[in-house]
Short mmCIF file of C-alpha atoms in Angstrom, two decimals:
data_model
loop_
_atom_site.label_atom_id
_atom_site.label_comp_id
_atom_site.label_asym_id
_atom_site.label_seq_id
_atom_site.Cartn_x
_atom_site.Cartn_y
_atom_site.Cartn_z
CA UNK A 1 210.79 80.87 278.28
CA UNK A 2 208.58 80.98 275.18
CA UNK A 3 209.33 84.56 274.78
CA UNK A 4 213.21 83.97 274.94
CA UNK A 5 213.36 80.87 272.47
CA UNK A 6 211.46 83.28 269.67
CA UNK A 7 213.96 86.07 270.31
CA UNK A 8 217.08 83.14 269.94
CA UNK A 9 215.02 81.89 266.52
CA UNK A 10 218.26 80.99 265.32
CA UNK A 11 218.56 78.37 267.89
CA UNK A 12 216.29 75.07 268.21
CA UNK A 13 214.72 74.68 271.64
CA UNK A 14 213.67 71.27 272.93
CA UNK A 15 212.32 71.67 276.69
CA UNK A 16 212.23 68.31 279.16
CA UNK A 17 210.71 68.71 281.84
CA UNK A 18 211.02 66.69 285.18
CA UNK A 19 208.12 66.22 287.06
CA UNK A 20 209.76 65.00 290.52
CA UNK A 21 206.67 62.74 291.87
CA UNK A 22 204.66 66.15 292.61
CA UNK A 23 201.16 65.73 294.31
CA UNK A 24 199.55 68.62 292.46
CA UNK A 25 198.45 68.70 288.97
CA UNK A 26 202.26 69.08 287.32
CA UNK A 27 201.89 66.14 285.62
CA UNK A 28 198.18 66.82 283.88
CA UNK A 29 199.98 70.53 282.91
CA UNK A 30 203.29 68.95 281.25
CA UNK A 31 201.06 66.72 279.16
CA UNK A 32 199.14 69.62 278.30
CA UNK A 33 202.26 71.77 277.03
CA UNK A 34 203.77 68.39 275.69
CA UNK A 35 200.18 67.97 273.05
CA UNK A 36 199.91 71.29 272.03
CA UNK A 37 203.98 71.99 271.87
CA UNK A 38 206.11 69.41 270.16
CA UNK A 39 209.09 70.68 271.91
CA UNK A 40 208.13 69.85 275.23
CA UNK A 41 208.71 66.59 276.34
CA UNK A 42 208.46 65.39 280.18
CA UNK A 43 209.44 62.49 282.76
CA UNK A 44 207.12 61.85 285.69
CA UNK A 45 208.95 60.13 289.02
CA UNK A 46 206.66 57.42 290.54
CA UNK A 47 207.75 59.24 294.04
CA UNK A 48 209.86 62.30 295.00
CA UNK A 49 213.38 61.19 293.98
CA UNK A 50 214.97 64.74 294.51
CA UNK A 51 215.95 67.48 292.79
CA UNK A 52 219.70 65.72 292.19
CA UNK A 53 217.45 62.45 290.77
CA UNK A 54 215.68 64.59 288.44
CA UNK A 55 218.63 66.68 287.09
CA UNK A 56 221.15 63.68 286.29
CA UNK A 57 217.55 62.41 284.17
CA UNK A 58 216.94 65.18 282.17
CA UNK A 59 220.34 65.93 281.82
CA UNK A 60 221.10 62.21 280.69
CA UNK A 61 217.96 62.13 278.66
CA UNK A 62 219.28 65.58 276.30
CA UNK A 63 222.53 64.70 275.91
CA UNK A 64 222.51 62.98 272.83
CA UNK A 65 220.01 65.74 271.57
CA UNK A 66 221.26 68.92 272.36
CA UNK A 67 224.79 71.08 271.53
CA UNK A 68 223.76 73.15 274.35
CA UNK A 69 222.08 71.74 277.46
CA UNK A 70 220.46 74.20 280.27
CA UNK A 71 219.25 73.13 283.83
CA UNK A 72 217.05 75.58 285.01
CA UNK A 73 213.86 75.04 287.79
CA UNK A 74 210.48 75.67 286.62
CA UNK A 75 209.41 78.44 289.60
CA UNK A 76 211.24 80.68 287.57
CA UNK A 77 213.48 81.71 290.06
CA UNK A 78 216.22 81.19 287.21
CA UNK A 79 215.65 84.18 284.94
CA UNK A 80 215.19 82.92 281.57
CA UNK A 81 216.66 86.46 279.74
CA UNK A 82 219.84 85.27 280.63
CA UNK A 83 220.14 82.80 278.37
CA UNK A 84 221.50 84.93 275.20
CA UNK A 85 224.16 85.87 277.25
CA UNK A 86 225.03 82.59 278.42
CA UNK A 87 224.93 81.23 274.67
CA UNK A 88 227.16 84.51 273.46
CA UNK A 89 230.07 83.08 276.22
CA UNK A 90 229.80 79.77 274.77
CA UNK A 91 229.91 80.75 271.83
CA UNK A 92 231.93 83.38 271.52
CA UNK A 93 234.33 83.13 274.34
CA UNK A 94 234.69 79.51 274.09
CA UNK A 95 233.61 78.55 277.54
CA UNK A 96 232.36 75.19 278.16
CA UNK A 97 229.40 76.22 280.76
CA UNK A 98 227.97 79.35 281.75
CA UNK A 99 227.00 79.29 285.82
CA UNK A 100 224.81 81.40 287.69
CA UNK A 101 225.18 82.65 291.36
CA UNK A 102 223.13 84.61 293.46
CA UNK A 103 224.01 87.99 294.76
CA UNK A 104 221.87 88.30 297.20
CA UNK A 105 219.32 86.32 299.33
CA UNK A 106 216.45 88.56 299.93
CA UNK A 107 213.78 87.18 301.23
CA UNK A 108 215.05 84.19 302.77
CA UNK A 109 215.47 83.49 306.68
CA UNK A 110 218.52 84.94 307.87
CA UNK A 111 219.81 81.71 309.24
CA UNK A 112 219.24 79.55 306.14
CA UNK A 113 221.61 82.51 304.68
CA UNK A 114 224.05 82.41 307.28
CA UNK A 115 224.42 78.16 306.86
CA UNK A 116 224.54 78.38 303.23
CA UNK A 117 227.16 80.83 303.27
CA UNK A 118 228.97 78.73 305.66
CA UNK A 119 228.43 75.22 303.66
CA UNK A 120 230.11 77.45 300.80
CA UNK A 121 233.22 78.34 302.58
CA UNK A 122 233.56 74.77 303.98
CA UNK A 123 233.52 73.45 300.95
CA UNK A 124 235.90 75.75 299.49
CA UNK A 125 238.31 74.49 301.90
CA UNK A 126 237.83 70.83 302.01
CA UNK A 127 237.21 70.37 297.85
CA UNK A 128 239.15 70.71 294.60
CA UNK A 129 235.53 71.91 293.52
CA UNK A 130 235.14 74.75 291.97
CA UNK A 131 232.17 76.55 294.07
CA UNK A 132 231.05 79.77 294.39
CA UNK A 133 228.84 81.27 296.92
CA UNK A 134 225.28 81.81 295.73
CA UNK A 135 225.89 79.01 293.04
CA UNK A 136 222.47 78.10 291.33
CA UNK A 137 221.89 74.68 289.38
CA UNK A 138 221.05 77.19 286.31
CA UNK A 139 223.69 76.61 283.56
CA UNK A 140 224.23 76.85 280.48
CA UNK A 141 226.96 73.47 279.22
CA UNK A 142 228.01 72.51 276.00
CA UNK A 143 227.12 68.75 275.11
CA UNK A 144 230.84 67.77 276.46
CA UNK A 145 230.43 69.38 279.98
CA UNK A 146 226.77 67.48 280.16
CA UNK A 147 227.91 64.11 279.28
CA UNK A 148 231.52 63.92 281.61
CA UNK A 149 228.91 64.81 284.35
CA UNK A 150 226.46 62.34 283.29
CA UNK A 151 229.49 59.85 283.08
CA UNK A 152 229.87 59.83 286.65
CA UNK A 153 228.64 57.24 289.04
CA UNK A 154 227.99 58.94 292.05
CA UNK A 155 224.97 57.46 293.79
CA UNK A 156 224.75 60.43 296.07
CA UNK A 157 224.86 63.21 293.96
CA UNK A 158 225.65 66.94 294.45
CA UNK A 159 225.49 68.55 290.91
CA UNK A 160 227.28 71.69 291.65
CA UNK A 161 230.21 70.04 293.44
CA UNK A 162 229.96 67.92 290.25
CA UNK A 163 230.20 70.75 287.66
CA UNK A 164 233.11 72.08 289.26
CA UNK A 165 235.17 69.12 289.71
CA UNK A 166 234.86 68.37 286.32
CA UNK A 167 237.33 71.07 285.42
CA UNK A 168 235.77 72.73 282.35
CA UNK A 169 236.05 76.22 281.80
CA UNK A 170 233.18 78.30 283.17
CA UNK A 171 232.34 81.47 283.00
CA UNK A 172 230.50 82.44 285.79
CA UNK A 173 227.25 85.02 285.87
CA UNK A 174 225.39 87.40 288.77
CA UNK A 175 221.91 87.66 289.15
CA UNK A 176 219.31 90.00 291.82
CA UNK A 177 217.41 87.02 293.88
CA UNK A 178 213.77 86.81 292.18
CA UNK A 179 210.76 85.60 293.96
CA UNK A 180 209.43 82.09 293.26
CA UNK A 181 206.74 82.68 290.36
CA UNK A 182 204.37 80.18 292.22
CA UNK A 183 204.27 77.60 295.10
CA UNK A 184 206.86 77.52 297.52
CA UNK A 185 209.94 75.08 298.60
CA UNK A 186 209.99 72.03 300.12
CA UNK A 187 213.58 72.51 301.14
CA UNK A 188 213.21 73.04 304.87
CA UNK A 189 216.57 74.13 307.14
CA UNK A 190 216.84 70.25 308.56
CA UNK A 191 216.49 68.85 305.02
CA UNK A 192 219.27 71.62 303.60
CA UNK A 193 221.15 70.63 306.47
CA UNK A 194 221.43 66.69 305.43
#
């Protein structure tokens, strides 16, 4: 990501990071980056909230900071040369988010593919959400987008049912699957499933 925010020098990056109550040495890394990088800042969990808990936190701690806000997971499965293009919709084309969706699931189980495809066209059916298969919590949102979705009380959150209900325009991107740059998920099939 370091490499992208030189090549946007125009732009002023600020980077929070969320560590989600990890048991590995996260936290000792982000306060690392955060002393030797004043744009990194971080939150630490006192337990594993999930990943819903520690989106609506960094999302309600940039948006009185930021024009642009970005959710994006730190295993780098989100490719981070995307974002110029996400910026030239916004600002260009005068969309108020710039989504990302998944073309294709290689290398995951062929059932957790099947399901996911199938929660997709459920929802489709039963919601005024706008989803797409292969939807990925990486966006790009203006500051208006961020704070309508931080606005909302839902205790049970589902940020991508959220980003399309709140009817801003979006402009939505395709991406090759990439391979987790380190560790692997905790999201097994029963916990997908709840």
């Amino acid at each position: 990501i370091d490499e992208i925010s030189r090549k946007m020098n125009t732009y002023k990056f600020w980077f929070i990071f969320v560590d989600d109550g990890s048991s590995d040495h996260t936290l000792e890394i982000l306060k690392k980056f955060s002393e030797s990088d004043s744009r990194v800042t971080y939150l630490s969990f006192s337990k594993n909230f999930g990943k819903e808990a520690a989106i609506y936190a960094g999302l309600v701690n940039a948006v009185d900071e930021a024009d642009y806000i970005t959710v994006m997971d730190a295993d780098m499965q989100d490719p981070p040369e995307l974002l110029p293009e996400m910026v030239r919709y916004i600002g260009e084309e005068h969309y108020d988010s710039v989504a990302t969706r998944r073309v294709s699931r290689k290398g995951e189980p062929p059932i957790r593919s099947f399901f996911a495809r199938m929660f997709y066209r459920i929802m489709k059916k039963i919601s005024d959400a706008d989803m797409m298969d292969g939807a990925r919590d990486y966006r790009l949102m203006t500051r208006n987008m961020a704070e309508a979705i931080v606005k909302m009380e839902e205790y049970n959150r589902f940020s991508k049912g959220l980003y399309g209900w709140v009817g801003f325009k979006t402009k939505w991107i395709s991406f090759e699957n990439v391979e987790r740059a380190a560790g692997e998920t905790k999201w097994s099939f029963w916990k997908l499933l709840k």
